Short mmCIF file of C-alpha atoms in Angstrom, two decimals:
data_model
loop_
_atom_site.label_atom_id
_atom_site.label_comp_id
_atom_site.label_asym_id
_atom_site.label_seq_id
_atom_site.Cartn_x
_atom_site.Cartn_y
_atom_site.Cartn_z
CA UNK A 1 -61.07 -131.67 5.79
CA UNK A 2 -63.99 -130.29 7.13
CA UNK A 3 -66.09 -126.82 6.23
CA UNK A 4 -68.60 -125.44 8.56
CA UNK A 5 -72.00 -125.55 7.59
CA UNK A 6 -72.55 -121.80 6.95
CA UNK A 7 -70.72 -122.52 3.79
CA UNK A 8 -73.10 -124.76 2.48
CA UNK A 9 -76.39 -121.88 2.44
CA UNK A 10 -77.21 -120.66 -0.75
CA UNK A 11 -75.48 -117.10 -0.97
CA UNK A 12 -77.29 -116.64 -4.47
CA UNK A 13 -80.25 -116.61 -1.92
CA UNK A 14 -78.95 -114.06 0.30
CA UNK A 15 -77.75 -111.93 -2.66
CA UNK A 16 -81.61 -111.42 -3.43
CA UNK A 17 -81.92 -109.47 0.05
CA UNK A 18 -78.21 -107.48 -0.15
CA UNK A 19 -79.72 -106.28 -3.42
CA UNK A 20 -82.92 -104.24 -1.20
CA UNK A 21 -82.94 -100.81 -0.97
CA UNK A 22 -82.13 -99.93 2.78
CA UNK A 23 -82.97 -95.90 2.02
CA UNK A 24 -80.85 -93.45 4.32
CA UNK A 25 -79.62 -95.88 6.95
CA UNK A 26 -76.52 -97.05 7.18
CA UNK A 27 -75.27 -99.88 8.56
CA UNK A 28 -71.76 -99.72 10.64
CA UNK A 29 -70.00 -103.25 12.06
CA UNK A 30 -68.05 -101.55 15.05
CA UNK A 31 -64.85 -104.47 15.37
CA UNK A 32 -62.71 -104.88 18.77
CA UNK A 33 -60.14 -107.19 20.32
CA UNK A 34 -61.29 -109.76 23.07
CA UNK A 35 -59.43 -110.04 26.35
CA UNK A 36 -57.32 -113.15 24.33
CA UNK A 37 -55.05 -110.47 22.49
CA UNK A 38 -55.88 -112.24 19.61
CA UNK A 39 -59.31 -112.51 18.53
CA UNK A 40 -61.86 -110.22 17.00
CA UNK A 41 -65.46 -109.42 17.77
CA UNK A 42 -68.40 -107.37 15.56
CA UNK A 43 -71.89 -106.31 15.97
CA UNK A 44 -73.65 -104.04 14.21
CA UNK A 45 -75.81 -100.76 14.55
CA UNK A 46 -77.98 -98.61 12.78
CA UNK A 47 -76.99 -95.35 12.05
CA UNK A 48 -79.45 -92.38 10.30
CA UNK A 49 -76.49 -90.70 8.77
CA UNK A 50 -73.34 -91.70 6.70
CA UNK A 51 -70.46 -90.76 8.47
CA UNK A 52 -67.71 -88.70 6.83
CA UNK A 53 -65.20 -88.86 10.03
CA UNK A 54 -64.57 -90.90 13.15
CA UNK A 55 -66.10 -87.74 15.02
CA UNK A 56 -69.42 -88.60 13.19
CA UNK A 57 -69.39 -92.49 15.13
CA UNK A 58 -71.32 -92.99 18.80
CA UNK A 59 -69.83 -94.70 21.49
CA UNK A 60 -71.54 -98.13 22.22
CA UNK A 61 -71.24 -100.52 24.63
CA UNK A 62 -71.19 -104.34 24.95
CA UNK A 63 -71.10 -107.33 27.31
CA UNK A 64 -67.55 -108.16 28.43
CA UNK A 65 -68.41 -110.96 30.26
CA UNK A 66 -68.71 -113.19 27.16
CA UNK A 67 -65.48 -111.78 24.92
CA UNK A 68 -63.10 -112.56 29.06
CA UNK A 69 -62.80 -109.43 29.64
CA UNK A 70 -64.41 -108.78 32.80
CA UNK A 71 -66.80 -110.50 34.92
CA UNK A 72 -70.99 -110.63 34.85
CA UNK A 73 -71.43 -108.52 37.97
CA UNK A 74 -70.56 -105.76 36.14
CA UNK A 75 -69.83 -106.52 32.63
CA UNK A 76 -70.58 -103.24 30.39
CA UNK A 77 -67.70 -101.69 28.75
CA UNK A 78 -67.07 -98.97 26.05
CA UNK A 79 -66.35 -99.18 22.29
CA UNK A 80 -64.60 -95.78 21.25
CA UNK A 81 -64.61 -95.79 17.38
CA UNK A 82 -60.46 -95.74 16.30
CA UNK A 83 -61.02 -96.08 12.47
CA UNK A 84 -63.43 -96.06 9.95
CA UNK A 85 -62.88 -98.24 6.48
CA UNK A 86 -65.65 -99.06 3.64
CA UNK A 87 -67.58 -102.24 4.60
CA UNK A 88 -66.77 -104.56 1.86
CA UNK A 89 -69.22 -106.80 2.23
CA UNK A 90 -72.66 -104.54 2.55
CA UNK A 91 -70.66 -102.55 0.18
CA UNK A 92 -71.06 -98.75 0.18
CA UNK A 93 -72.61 -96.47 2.42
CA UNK A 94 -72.25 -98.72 5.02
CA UNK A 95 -68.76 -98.77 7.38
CA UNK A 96 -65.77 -100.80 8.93
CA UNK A 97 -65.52 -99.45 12.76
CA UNK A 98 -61.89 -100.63 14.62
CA UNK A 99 -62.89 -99.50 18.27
CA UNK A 100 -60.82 -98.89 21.72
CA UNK A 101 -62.01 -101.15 24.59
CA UNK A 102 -62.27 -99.16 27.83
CA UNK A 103 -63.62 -100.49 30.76
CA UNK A 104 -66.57 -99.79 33.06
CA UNK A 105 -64.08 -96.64 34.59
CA UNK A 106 -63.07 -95.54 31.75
CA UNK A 107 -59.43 -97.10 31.97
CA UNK A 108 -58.13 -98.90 28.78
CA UNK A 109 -59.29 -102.40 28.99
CA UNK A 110 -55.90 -105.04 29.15
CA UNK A 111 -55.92 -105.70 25.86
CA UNK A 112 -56.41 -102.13 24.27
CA UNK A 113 -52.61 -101.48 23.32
CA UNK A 114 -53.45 -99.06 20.43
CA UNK A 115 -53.80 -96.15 23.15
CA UNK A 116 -50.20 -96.32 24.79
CA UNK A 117 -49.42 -96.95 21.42
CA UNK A 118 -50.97 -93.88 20.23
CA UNK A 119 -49.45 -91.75 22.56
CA UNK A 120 -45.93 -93.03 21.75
CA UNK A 121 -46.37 -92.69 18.08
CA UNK A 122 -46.90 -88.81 18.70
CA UNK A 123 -43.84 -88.87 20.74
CA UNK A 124 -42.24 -89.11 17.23
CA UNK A 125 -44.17 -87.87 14.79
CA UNK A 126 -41.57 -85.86 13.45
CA UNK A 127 -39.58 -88.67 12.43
CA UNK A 128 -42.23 -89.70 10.64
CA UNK A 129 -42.15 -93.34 11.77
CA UNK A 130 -43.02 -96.00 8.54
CA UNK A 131 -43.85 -99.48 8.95
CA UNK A 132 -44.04 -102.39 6.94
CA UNK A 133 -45.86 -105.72 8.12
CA UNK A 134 -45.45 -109.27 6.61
CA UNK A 135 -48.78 -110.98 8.14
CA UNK A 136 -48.15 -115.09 7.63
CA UNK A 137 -51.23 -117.84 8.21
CA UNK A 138 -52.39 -120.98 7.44
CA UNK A 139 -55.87 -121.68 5.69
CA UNK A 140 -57.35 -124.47 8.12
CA UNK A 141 -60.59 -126.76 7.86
CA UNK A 142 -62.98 -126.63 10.72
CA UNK A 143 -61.44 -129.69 11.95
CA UNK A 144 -57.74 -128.06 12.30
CA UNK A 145 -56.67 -129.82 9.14
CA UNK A 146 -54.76 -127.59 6.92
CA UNK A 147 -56.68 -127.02 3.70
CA UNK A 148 -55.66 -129.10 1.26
CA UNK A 149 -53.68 -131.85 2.66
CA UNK A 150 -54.34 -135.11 2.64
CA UNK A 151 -56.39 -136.24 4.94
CA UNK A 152 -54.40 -138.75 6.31
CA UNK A 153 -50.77 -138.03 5.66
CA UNK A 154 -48.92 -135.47 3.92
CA UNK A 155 -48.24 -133.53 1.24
CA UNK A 156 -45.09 -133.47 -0.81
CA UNK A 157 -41.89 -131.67 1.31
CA UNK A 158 -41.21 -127.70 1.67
CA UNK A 159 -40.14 -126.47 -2.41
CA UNK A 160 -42.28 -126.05 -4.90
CA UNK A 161 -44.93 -124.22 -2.79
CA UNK A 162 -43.27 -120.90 -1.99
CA UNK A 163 -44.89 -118.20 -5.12
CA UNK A 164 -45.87 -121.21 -6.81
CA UNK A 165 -48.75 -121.92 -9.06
CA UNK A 166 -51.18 -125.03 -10.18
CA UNK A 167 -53.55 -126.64 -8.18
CA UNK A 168 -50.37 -128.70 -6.89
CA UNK A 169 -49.00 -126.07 -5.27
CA UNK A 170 -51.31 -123.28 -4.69
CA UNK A 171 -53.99 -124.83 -2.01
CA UNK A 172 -56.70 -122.01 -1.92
CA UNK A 173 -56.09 -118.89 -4.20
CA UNK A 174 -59.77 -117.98 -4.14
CA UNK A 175 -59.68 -116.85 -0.34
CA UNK A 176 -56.95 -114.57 -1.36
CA UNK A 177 -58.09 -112.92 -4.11
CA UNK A 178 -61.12 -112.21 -2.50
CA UNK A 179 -59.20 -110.99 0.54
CA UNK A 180 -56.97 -108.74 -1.57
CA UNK A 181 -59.83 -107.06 -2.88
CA UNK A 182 -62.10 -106.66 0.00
CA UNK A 183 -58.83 -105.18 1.18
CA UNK A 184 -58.20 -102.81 -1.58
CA UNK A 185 -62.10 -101.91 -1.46
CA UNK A 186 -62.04 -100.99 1.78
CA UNK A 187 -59.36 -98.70 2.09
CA UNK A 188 -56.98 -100.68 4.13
CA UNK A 189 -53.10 -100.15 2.64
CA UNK A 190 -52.53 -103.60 1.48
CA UNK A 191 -49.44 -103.53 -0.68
CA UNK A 192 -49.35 -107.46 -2.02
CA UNK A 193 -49.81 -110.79 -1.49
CA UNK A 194 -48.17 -114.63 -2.23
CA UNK A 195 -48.15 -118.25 -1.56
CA UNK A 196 -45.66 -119.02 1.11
CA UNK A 197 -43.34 -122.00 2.15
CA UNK A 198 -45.39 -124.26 3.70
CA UNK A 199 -48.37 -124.95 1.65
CA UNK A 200 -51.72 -123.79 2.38
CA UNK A 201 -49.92 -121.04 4.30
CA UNK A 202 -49.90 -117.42 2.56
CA UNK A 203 -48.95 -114.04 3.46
CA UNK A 204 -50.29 -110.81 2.43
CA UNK A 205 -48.59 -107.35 3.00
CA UNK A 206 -49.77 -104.27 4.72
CA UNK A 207 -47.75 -100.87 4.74
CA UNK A 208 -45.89 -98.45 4.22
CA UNK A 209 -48.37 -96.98 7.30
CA UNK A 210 -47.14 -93.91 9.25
CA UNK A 211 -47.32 -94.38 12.95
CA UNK A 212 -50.19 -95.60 14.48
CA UNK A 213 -52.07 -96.18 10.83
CA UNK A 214 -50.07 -100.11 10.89
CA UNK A 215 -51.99 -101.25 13.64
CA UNK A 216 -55.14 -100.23 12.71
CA UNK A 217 -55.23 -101.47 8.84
CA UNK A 218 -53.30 -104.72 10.16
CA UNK A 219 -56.28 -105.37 12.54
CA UNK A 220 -58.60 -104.62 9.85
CA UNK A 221 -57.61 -106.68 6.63
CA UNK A 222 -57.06 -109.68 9.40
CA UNK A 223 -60.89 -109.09 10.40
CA UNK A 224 -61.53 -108.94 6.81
CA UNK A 225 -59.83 -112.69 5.73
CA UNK A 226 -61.84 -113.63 8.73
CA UNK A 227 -64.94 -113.06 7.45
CA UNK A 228 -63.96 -114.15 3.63
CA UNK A 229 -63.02 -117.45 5.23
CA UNK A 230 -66.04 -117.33 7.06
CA UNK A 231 -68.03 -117.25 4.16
CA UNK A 232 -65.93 -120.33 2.03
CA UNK A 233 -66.50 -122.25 5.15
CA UNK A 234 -62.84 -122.75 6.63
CA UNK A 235 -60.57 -120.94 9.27
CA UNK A 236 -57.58 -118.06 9.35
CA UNK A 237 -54.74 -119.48 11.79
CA UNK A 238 -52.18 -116.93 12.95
CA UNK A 239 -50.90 -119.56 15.18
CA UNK A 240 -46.73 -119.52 14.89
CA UNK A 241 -46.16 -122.84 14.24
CA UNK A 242 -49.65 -124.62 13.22
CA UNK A 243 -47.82 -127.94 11.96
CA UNK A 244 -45.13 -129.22 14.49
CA UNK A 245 -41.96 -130.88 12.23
CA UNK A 246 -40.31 -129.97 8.62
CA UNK A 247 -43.00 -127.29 8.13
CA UNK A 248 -42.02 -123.33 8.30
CA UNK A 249 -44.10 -121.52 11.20
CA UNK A 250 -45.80 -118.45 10.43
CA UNK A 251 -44.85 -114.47 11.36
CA UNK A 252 -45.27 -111.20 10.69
CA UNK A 253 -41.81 -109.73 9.44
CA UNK A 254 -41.89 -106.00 10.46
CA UNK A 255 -40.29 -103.65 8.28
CA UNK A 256 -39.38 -100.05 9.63
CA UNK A 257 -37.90 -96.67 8.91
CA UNK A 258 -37.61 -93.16 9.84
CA UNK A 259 -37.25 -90.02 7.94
CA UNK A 260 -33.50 -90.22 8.58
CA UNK A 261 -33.34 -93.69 7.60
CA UNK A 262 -34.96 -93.59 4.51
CA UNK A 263 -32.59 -90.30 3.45
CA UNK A 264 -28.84 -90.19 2.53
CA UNK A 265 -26.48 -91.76 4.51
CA UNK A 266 -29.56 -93.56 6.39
CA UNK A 267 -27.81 -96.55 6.82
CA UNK A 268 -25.96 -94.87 10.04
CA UNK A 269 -29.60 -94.66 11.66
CA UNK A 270 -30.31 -98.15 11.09
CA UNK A 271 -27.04 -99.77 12.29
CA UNK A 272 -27.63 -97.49 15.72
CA UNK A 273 -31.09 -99.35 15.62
CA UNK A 274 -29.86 -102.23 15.53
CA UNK A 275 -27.66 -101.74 18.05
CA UNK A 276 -29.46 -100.40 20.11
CA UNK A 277 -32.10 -103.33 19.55
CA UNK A 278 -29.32 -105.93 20.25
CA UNK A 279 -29.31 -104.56 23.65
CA UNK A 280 -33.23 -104.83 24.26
CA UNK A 281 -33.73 -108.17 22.93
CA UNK A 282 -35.46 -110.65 25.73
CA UNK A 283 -38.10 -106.99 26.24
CA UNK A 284 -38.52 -107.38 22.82
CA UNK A 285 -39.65 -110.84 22.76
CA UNK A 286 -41.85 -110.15 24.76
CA UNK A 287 -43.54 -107.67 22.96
CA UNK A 288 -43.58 -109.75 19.70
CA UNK A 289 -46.21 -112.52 20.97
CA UNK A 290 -49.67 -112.60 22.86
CA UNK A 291 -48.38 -115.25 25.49
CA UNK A 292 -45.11 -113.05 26.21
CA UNK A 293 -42.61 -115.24 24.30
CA UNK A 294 -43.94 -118.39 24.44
CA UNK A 295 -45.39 -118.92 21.25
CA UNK A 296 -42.75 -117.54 19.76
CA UNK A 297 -40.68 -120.76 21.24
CA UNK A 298 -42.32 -122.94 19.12
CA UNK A 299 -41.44 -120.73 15.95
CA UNK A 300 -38.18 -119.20 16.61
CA UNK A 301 -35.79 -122.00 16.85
CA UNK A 302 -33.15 -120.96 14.90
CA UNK A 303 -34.12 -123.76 11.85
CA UNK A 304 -37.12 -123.00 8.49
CA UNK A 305 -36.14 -119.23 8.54
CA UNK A 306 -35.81 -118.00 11.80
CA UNK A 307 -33.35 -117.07 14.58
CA UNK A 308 -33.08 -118.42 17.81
CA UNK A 309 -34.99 -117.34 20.34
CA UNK A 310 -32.54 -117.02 22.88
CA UNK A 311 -29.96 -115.22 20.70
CA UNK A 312 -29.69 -111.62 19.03
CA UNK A 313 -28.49 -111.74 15.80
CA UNK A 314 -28.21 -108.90 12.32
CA UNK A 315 -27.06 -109.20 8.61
CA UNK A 316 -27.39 -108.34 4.86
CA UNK A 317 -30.03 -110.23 3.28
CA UNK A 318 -29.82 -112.83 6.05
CA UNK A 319 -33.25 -114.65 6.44
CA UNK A 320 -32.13 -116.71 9.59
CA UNK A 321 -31.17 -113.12 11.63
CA UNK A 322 -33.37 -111.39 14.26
CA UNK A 323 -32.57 -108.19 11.75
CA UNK A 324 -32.62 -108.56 8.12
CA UNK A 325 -30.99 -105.20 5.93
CA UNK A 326 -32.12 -105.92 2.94
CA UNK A 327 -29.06 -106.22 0.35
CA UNK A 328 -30.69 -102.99 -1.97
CA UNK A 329 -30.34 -100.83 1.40
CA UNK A 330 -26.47 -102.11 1.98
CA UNK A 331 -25.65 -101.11 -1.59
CA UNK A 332 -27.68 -97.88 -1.34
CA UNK A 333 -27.07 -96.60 2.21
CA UNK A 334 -30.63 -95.98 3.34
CA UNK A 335 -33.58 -97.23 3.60
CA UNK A 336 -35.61 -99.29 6.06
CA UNK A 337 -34.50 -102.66 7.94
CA UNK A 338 -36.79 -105.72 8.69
CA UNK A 339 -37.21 -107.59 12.21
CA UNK A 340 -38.24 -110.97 11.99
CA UNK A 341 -38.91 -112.10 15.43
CA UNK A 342 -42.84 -111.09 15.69
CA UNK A 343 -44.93 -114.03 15.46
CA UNK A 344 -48.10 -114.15 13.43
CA UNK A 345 -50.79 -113.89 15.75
CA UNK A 346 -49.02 -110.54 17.30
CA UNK A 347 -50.40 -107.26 17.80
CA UNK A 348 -49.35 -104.75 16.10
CA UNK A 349 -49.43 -101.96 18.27
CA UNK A 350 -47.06 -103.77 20.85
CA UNK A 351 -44.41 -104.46 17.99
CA UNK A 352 -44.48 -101.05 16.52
CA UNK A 353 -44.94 -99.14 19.84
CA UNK A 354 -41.43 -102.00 20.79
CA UNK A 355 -39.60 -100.22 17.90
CA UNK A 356 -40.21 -96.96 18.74
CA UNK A 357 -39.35 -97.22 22.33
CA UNK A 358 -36.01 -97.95 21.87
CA UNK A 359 -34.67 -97.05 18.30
CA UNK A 360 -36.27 -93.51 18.92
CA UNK A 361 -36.90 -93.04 22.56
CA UNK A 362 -33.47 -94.37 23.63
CA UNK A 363 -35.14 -96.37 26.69
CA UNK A 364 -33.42 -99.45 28.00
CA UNK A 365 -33.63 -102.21 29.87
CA UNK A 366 -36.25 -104.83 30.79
CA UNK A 367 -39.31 -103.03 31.08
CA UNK A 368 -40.83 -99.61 29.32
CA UNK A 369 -40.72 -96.43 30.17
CA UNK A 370 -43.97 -94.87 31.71
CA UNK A 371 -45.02 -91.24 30.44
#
């Protein structure tokens, strides 16, 4: 398995010059997504002033021609700071910037989905709208290989990996921990972590986040295991289904309430959700992946934990339904109920804008509602 080479530079050197004094300046990484849908971009500025609010943060600008999201002829667009988190790796005073890409008119750029997103989540804010997300991925080398495997075969089959612990069974517990606490650091609202099916593939849990708070601390604790795995020297894959054969894919299991939901006699909220989902499912799909659906196809096939793609499908503490109740919310009659269907490399703001459009807004049919 192969590391990248960054890995191999002394960071007891660089420590000597993260230790220097850099008086009053701060130093703020403003993040965005690319025109993939999928992957994250950083630079960094200067600022003469710590800032206490996103008010406090300049817009800046940047070259869209190299992230494909517009063409050189005329290739500046705007970063309009979202969010502001504690940098955890230049440590305090310095800052964590999630930015909105608009483009050279002003207009949100095709991949910006936090700002319809924002504008349904105050649609509903009296529902107070809570979300739970289960991100899934794989710890790759450089080369592809999955961290830990043999190099030319396989490890032993799906078992003893899920929660499991020993170097035969846990393959690469340091990038976690020092995920977890870059997290924690930070201020994003990670609530836990563990070792998943397949191994090398782990899962780490962000939520409960009101409204349009899941997006942005989802987007920032997966910039964050970026950049630890940058510095161990390997890679983050959010891809569904990184192994093709016996091997579990990877997703982000979305777990949602409402006020009403989570009170007495909730349980008649979430079965009209569901419902009401059932109805909505191929939009959903949609939603739930960067490509539309199909890289969901490769994951969703109705075998290693999933539903079928093609099918709509709800139960009690069923793990192979498109809607899991948990068996604690059965028993109690409220609560919160879990979809399963978005892949791993989704974004956020299109599943949890999904939800609200039809559990809470009632729309229907194939296509959203414009407002």
């Amino acid at each position: 398995m192969a590391t990248s080479a960054s890995a191999t530079l002394s960071k007891a050197v660089k420590q000597q010059y993260m230790e220097l004094s850099q008086g009053d300046k701060v130093q703020a990484m403003y993040i965005w997504i690319d025109g993939t849908g999928e992957g994250l971009r950083c630079k960094t500025r200067t600022l003469d002033f710590e800032p206490k609010s996103i008010e406090d943060l300049p817009e800046w600008n940047f070259d869209g021609s190299s992230t494909y999201q517009c063409e050189g002829s005329n290739s500046d667009m705007y970063l309009i700071p979202a969010a502001m988190f504690r940098d955890p790796f230049r440590k305090d005073p310095n800052k964590l910037v999630l930015c909105e890409v608009l483009k050279y008119n002003r207009k949100p750029a095709e991949t910006n989905l936090r700002i319809t997103c924002s504008k349904v989540m105050a649609m509903v804010e009296d529902q107070h709208p809570w979300f739970g997300m289960e991100q899934e991925y794989t710890i790759l080398g450089t080369d592809g290989h999955p961290f830990g495997w043999p190099s030319n075969g396989f490890p032993g089959p799906q078992g003893p990996y899920y929660c499991g612990v020993g170097a035969d069974k846990a393959y690469g517990r340091d990038i976690v921990e020092a995920h977890y606490r870059a997290c924690l650091y930070a201020g994003v609202d990670i609530c836990g972590t563990n070792a998943e099916v397949m191994p090398a593939q782990w899962e780490f849990q962000v939520g409960p986040c009101e409204g349009i708070n899941m997006g942005d601390h989802l987007w920032v604790a997966r910039f964050i295991l970026h950049r630890v795995c940058e510095d161990f020297g390997v890679v983050a894959s959010f891809d569904p289904k990184p192994i093709t054969g016996n091997w579990n894919g990877a997703g982000c299991h979305t777990n949602f309430s409402t006020k009403e939901m989570r009170e007495e006699g909730g349980l008649k909220a979430i079965e009209e959700s569901i419902e009401k989902l059932g109805k909505r499912h191929s939009y959903h799909i949609r939603s739930y992946d960067p490509k539309g659906g199909l890289d969901n196809a490769r994951r969703l096939t109705g075998h290693h934990e999933t539903s079928n793609i093609n099918e709509f499908s709800a139960g009690v503490a069923n793990r192979g339904a498109s809607i899991r109740i948990p068996r604690n919310v059965g028993q109690e009659k409220k609560g919160y109920f879990e979809d399963r269907r978005p892949s791993a490399n989704c974004d956020p703001y299109s599943v949890t804008e999904a939800l609200i459009r039809t559990c809470l807004l009632n729309e229907e049919g194939d296509e959203p509602t414009d407002y």
